[in-house]
Short mmCIF file of C-alpha atoms in Angstrom, two decimals:
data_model
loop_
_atom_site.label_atom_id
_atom_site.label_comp_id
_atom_site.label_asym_id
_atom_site.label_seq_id
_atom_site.Cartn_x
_atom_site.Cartn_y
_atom_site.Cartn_z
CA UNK A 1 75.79 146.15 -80.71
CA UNK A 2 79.34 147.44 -79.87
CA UNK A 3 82.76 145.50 -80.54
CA UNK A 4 86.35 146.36 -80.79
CA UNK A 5 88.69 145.28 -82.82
CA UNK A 6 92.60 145.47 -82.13
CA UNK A 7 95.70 145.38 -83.84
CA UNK A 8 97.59 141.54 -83.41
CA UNK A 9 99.21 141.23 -80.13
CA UNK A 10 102.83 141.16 -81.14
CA UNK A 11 102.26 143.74 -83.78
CA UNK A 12 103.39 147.02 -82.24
CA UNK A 13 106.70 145.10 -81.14
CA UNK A 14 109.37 146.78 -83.43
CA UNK A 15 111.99 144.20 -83.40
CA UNK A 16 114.01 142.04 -86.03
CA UNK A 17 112.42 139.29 -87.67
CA UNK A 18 114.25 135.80 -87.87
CA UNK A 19 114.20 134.33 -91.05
CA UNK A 20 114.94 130.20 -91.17
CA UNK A 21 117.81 130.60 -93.65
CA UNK A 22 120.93 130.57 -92.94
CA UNK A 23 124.15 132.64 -94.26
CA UNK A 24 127.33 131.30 -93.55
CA UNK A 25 125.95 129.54 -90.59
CA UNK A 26 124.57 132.59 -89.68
CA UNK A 27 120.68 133.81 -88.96
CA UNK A 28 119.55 135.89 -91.63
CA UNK A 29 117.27 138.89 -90.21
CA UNK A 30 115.17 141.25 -91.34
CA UNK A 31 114.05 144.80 -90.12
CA UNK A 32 110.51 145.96 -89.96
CA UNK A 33 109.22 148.33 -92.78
CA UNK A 34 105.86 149.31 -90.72
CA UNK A 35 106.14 151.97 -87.84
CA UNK A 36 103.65 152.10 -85.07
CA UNK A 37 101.54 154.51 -83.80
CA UNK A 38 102.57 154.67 -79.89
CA UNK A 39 99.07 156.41 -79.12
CA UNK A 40 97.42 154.05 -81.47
CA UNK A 41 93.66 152.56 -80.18
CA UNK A 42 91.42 149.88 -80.43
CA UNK A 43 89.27 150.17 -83.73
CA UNK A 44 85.13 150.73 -81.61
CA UNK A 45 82.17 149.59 -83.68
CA UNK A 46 78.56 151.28 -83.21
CA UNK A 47 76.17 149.33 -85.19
CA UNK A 48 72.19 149.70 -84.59
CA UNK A 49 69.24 147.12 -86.84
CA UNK A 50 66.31 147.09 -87.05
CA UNK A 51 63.91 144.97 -89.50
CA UNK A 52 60.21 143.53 -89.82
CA UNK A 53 58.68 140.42 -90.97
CA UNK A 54 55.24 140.48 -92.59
CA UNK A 55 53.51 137.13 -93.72
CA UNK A 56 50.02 137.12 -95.82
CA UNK A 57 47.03 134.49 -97.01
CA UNK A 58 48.47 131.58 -94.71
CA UNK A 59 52.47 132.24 -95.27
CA UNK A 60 51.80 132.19 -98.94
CA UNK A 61 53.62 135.64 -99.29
CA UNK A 62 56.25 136.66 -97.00
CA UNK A 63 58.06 139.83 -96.93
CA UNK A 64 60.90 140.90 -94.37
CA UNK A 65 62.87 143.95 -94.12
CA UNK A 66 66.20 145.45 -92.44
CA UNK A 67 67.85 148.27 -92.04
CA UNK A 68 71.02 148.61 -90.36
CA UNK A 69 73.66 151.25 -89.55
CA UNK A 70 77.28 151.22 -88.39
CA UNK A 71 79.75 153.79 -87.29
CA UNK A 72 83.76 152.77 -87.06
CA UNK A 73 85.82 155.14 -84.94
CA UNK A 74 89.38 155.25 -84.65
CA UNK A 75 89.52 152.78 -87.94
CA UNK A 76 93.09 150.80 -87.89
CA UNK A 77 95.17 151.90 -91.39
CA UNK A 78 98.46 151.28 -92.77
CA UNK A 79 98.86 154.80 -94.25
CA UNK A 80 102.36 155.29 -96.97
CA UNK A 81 105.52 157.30 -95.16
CA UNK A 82 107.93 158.74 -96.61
CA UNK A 83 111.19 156.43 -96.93
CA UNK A 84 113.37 158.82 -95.35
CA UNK A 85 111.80 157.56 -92.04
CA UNK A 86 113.56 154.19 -92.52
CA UNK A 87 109.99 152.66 -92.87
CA UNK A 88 107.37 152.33 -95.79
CA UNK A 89 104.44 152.49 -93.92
CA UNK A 90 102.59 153.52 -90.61
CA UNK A 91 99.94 151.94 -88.89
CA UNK A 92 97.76 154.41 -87.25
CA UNK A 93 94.45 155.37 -86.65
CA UNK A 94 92.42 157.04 -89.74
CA UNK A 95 88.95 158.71 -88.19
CA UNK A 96 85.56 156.87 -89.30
CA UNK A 97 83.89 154.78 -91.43
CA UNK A 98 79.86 154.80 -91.37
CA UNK A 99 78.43 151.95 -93.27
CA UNK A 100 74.38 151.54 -93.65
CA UNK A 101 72.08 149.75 -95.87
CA UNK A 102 69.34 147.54 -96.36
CA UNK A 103 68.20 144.30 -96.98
CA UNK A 104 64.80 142.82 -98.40
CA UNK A 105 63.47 139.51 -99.30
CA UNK A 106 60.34 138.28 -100.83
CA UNK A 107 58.94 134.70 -101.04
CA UNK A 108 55.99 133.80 -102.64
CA UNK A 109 53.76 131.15 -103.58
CA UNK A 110 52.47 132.75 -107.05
CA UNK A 111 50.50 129.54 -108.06
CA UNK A 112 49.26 125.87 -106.23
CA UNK A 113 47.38 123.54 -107.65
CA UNK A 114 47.25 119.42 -106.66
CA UNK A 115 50.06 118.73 -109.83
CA UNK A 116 51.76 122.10 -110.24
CA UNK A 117 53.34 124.91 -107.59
CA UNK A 118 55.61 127.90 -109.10
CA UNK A 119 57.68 129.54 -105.42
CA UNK A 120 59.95 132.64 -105.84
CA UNK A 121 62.31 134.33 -103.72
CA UNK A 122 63.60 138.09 -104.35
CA UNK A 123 66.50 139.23 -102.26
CA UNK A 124 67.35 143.00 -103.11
CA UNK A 125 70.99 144.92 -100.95
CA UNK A 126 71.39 148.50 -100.99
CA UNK A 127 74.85 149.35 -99.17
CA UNK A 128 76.55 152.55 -98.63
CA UNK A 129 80.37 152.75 -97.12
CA UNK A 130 81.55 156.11 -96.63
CA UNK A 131 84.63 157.78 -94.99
CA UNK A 132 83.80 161.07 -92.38
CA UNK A 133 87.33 161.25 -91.32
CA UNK A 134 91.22 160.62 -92.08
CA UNK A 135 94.18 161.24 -89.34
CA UNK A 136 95.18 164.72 -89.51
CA UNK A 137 97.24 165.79 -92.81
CA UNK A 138 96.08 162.57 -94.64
CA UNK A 139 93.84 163.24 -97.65
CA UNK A 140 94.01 160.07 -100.27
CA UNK A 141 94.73 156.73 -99.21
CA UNK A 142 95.86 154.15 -101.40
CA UNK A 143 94.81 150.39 -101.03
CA UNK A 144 95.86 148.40 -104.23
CA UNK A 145 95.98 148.31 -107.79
CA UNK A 146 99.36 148.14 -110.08
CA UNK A 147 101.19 151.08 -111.07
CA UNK A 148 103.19 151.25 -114.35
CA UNK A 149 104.52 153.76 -116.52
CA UNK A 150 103.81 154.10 -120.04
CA UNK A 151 106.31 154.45 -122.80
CA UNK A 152 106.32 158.35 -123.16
CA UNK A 153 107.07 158.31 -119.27
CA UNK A 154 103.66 159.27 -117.97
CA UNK A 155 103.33 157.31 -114.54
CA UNK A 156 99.77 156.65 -113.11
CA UNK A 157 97.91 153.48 -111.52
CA UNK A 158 96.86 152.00 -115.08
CA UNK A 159 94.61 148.81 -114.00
CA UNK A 160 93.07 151.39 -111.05
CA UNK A 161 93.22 151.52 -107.65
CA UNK A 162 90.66 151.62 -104.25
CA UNK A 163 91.31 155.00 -102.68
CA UNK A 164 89.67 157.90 -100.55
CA UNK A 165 90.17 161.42 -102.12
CA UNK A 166 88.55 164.09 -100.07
CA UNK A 167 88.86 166.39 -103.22
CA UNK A 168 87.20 163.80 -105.49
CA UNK A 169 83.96 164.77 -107.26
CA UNK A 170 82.23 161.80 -106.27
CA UNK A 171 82.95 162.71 -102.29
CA UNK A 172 83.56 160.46 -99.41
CA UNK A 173 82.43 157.24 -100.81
CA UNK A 174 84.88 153.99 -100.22
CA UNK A 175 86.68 152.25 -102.53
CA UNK A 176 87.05 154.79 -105.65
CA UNK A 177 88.51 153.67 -109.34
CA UNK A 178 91.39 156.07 -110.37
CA UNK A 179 93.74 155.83 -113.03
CA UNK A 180 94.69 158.57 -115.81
CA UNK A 181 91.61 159.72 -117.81
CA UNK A 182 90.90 162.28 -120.51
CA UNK A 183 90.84 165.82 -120.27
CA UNK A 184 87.38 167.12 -121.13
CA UNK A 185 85.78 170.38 -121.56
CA UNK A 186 82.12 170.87 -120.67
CA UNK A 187 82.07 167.10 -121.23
CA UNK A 188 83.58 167.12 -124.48
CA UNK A 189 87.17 165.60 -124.76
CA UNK A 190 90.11 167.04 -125.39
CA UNK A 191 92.02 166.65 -129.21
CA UNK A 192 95.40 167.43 -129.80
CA UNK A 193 96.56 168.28 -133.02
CA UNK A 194 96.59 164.90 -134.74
CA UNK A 195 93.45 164.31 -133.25
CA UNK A 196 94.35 161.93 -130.17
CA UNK A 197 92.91 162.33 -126.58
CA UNK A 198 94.80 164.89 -124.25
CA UNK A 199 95.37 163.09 -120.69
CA UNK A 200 94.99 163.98 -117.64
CA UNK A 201 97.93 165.33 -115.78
CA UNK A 202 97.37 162.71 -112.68
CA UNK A 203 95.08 160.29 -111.73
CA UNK A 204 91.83 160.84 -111.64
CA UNK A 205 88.15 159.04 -110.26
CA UNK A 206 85.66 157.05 -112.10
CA UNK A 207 83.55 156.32 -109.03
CA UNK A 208 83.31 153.56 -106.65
CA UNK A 209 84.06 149.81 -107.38
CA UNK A 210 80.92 148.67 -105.14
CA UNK A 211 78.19 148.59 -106.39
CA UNK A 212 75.04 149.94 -105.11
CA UNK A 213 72.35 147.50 -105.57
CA UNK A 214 72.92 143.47 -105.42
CA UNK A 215 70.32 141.09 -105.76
CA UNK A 216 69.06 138.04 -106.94
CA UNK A 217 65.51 136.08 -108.41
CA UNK A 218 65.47 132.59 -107.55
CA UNK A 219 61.67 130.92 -109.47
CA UNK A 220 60.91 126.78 -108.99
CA UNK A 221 58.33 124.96 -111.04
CA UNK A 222 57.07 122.03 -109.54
CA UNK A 223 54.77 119.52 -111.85
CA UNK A 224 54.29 116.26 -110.07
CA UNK A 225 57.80 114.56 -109.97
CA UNK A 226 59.62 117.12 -112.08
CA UNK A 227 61.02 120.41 -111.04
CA UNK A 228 62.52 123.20 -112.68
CA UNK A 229 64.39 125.53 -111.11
CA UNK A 230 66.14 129.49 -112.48
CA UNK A 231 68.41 131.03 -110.68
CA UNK A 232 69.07 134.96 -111.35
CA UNK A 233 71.64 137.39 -109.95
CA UNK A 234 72.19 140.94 -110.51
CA UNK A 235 73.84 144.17 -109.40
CA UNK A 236 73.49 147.96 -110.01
CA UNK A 237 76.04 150.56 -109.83
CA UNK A 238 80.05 150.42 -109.59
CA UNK A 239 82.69 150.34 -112.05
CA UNK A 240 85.46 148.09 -112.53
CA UNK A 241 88.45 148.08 -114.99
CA UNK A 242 89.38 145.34 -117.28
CA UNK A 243 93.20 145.15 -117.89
CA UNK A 244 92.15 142.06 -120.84
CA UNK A 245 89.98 144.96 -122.26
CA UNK A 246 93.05 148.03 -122.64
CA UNK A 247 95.47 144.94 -124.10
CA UNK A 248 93.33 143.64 -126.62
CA UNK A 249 92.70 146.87 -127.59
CA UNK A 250 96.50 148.60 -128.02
CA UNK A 251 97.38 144.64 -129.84
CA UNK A 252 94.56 144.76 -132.45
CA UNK A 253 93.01 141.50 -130.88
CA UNK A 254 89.58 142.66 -130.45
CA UNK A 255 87.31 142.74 -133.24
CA UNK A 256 86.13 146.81 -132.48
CA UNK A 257 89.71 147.53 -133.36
CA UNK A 258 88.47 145.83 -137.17
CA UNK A 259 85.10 147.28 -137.26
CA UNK A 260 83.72 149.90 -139.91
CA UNK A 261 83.55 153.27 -138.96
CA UNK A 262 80.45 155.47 -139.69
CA UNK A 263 80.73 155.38 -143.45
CA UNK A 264 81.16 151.62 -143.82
CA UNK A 265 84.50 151.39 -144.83
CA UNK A 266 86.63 149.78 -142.20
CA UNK A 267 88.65 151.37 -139.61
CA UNK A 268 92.22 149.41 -140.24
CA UNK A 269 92.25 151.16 -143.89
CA UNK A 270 94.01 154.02 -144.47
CA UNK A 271 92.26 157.51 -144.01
CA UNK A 272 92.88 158.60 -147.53
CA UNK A 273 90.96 155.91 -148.57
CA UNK A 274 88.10 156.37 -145.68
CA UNK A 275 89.47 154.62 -143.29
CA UNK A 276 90.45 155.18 -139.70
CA UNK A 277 88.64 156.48 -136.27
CA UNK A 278 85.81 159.24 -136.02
CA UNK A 279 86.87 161.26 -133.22
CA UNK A 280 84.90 164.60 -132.52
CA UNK A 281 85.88 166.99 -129.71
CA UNK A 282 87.96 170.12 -129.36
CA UNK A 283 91.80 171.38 -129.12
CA UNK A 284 94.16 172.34 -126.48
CA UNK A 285 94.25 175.59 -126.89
CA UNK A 286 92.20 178.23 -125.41
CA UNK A 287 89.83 178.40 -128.14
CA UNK A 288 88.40 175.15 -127.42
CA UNK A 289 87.39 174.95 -131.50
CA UNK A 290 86.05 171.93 -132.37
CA UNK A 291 87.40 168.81 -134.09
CA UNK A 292 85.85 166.88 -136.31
CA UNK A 293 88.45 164.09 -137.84
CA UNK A 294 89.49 160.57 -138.31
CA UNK A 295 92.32 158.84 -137.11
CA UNK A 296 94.49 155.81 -138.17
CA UNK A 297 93.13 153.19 -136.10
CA UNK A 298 96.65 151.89 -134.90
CA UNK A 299 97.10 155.34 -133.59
CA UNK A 300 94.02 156.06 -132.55
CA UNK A 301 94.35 152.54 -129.97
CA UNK A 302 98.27 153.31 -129.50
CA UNK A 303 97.44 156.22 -127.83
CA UNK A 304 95.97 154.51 -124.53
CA UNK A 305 99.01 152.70 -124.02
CA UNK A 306 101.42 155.31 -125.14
CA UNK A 307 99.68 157.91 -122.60
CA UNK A 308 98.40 154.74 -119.96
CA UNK A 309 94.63 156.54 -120.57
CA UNK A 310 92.89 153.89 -118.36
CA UNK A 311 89.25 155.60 -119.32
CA UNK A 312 88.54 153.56 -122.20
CA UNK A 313 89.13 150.44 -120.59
CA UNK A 314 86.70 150.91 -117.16
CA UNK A 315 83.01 150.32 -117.22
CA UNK A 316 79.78 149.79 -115.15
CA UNK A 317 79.51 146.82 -113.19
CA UNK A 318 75.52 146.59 -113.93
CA UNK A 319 74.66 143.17 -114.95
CA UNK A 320 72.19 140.49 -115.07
CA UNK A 321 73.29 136.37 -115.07
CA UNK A 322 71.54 133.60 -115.20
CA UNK A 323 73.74 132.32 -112.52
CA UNK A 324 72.25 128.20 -112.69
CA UNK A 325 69.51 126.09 -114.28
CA UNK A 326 68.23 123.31 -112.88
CA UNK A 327 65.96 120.44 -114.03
CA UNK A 328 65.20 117.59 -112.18
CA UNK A 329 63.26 114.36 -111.90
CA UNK A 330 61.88 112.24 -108.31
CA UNK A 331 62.11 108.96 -108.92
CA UNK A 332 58.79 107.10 -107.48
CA UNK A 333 60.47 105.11 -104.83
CA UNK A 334 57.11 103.61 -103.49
CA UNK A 335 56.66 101.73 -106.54
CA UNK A 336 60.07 100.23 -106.68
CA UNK A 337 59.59 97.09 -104.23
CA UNK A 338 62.16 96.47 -101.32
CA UNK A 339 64.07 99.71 -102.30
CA UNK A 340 61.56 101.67 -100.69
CA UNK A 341 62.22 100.40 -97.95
CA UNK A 342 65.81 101.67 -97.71
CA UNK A 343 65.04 105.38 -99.63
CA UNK A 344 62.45 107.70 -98.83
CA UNK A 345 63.37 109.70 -102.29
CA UNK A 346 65.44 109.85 -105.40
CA UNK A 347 66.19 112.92 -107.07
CA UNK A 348 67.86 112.84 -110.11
CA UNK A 349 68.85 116.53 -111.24
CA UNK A 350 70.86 117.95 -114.42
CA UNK A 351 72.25 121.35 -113.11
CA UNK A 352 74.05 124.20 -115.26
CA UNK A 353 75.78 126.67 -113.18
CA UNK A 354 77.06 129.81 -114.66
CA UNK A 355 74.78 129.30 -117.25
CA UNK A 356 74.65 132.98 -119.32
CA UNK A 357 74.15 136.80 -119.03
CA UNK A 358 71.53 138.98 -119.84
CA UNK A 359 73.13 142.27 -119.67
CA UNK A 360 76.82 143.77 -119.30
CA UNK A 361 78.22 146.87 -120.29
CA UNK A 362 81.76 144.91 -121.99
CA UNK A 363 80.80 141.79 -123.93
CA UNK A 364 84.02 140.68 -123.29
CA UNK A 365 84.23 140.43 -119.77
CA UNK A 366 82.24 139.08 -117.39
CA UNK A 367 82.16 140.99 -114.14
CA UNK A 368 80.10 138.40 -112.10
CA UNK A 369 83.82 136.67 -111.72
CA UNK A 370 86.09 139.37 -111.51
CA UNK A 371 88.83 138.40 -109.07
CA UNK A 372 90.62 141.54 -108.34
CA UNK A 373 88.90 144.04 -106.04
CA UNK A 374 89.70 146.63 -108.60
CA UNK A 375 88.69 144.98 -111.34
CA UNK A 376 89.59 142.14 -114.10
CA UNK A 377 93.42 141.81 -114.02
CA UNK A 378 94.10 139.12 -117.41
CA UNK A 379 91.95 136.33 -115.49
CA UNK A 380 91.48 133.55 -117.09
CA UNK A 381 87.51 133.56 -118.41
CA UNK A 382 85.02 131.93 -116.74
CA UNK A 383 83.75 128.58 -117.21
CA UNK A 384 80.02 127.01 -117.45
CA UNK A 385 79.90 123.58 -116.35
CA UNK A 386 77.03 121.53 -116.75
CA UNK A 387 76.76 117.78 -114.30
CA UNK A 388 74.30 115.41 -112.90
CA UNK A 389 73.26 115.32 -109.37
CA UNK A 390 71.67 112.18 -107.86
CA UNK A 391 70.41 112.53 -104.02
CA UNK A 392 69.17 109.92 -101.89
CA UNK A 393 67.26 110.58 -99.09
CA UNK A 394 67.28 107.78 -96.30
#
């Protein structure tokens, strides 16, 4: 398949917008902050699939497969301009995109007797988005996020941002995590002389925010007129950054900043007394000698806002959720005198959605619901709700 994609058909008119207010009886008006490309082109789309479906002992296992491919040339951008150019932005073409993947799903019938049947699906993604190309002289591009400055005056994108950095050490992949991090040496961070993290003089990349496996396990129990149904998502890979996490941190909210450190004693006392944060790793200076100390534990959290390290606040996206339970009962209908005769079946069902999870990497997030591309901005949590369903078939 091939199909372009174009820019809106008014868009590459530079003229004054109108607004409906009005200023001493006159139209209010405002310029256009987004310059053109005059030699900009259609976005073309190459995409090639190709898949199987197997089926075994009478459809009882089915398998199918796909693979698919896709190549964007001449992808449409808004790409940041300097403001000396009387515009903040610049929609141009920005090379190519190539996108591929695959997809796989499994149903079986793992057991069948007269009273009892157990069916499962298994649905398994693998995706990979990569950038070959930006326009000539663009490196990084910047697509969202929030940038603040801390209190000492160090500016960088604290909750993260999606960007392409041809110089970043995870390559070309789409949609990277930045934000400031720690220095390291040979993997070991960086101490200054009262023992807090050096940062890093810019941003820097965690890795991508997509993940690279998504999936989910879907298993029904049938036994006569009752059913039981789980329903099981997960996904592998990505990282995300929790802005809830780096606040409850620096405010003293979360209980690790009142846990005991590694000699029982808890962190929040003083350090003459035992207290504080074990921190290991080595100085600033060229020596690179290793530390070995404990810090007050309002310093050692201060630090992360004082400095905006975003590092200690981003983490996998790997989890595994029990996304909804289901039980449910079929009313015999055939037994129930003239309403037969109007219903073919009752089902009466108790259904929990958003039941639990298995696994995450921050206990106090849940990143099946994040809301921000980026990450978890100060959502609100997540709810489980738990209802009736009634369905009648006619």
């Amino acid at each position: 398949a091939q199909v372009g994609t174009d820019i809106g058909a008014y868009q590459n008119s530079l003229v004054y917008t109108l607004n409906s207010q009005l200023w001493n009886g006159s139209a209010l008006t405002s310029t256009p902050d987004q310059a053109i490309d005059p030699n900009i082109k259609p976005t073309l789309s190459s995409s090639y699939e190709g898949g199987i479906d197997l089926r075994f002992l009478k459809n009882r296992i089915s398998l199918s497969a796909t693979y698919y491919t896709q190549a964007s040339k001449n992808a449409i951008i808004s790409a940041p301009v300097t403001g000396a150019s009387g515009f903040s932005s610049k929609l141009l073409n920005a090379g190519e995109i190539d996108k591929n993947g695959v997809e796989i799903s499994l149903d079986a019938v793992a057991i069948t007797t007269k009273t009892f049947r157990w069916d499962l699906n298994l649905n398994l993604a693998y995706s990979n988005v990569r950038i070959k190309t930006l326009a000539p002289g663009v490196h990084q591009l910047y697509s969202g996020g929030g940038s603040y400055t801390s209190s000492t005056g160090n500016p960088g994108y604290a909750p993260g941002a999606w960007q392409f950095d041809e110089t970043s050490p995870f390559g070309n992949k789409y949609s990277q995590l930045i934000g400031i991090g720690i220095q390291k040496v040979n993997g070991v961070p960086v101490l200054d002389a009262g023992g807090q993290y050096v940062p890093t003089s810019g941003n820097v990349s965690f890795g991508s925010t997509i993940p690279d496996y998504t999936g989910g396990l879907v298993n029904t129990f049938s036994y006569k007129d009752f059913n039981l149904s789980f329903a099981v998502d997960f996904v592998k890979g990505g990282k995300y950054y929790s802005l809830s996490d780096f606040w409850g941190k620096v405010s003293g909210l979360y209980d690790v900043t009142a846990s005991l450190n590694d000699k029982g004693i808890p962190i929040r006392n003083n350090v003459a007394d035992g207290g504080g944060v074990h921190v290991v790793g080595v100085d600033n200076t060229s020596a690179h000698g290793k530390i070995d100390t404990y810090v007050d534990a309002g310093t050692y959290y201060h630090q992360f806002y004082n400095h905006y390290i975003t590092e200690n606040s981003v983490y996998d996206l790997t989890y595994v959720k029990m996304r909804e339970i289901s039980f449910g009962y079929r009313i015999p209908v055939r037994r129930m005198g003239k309403l037969s005769n109007t219903f073919q079946n009752i089902t009466l069902s108790a259904v929990c959605h958003n039941a639990f999870l298995f696994y995450t990497a921050n206990k106090n997030i849940d990143p099946s619901e994040l809301v921000g591309g980026y990450g978890e901005s100060g959502q609100l949590p997540p709810t489980r709700s738990i209802g009736l369903t009634l369905k009648l078939g006619l």
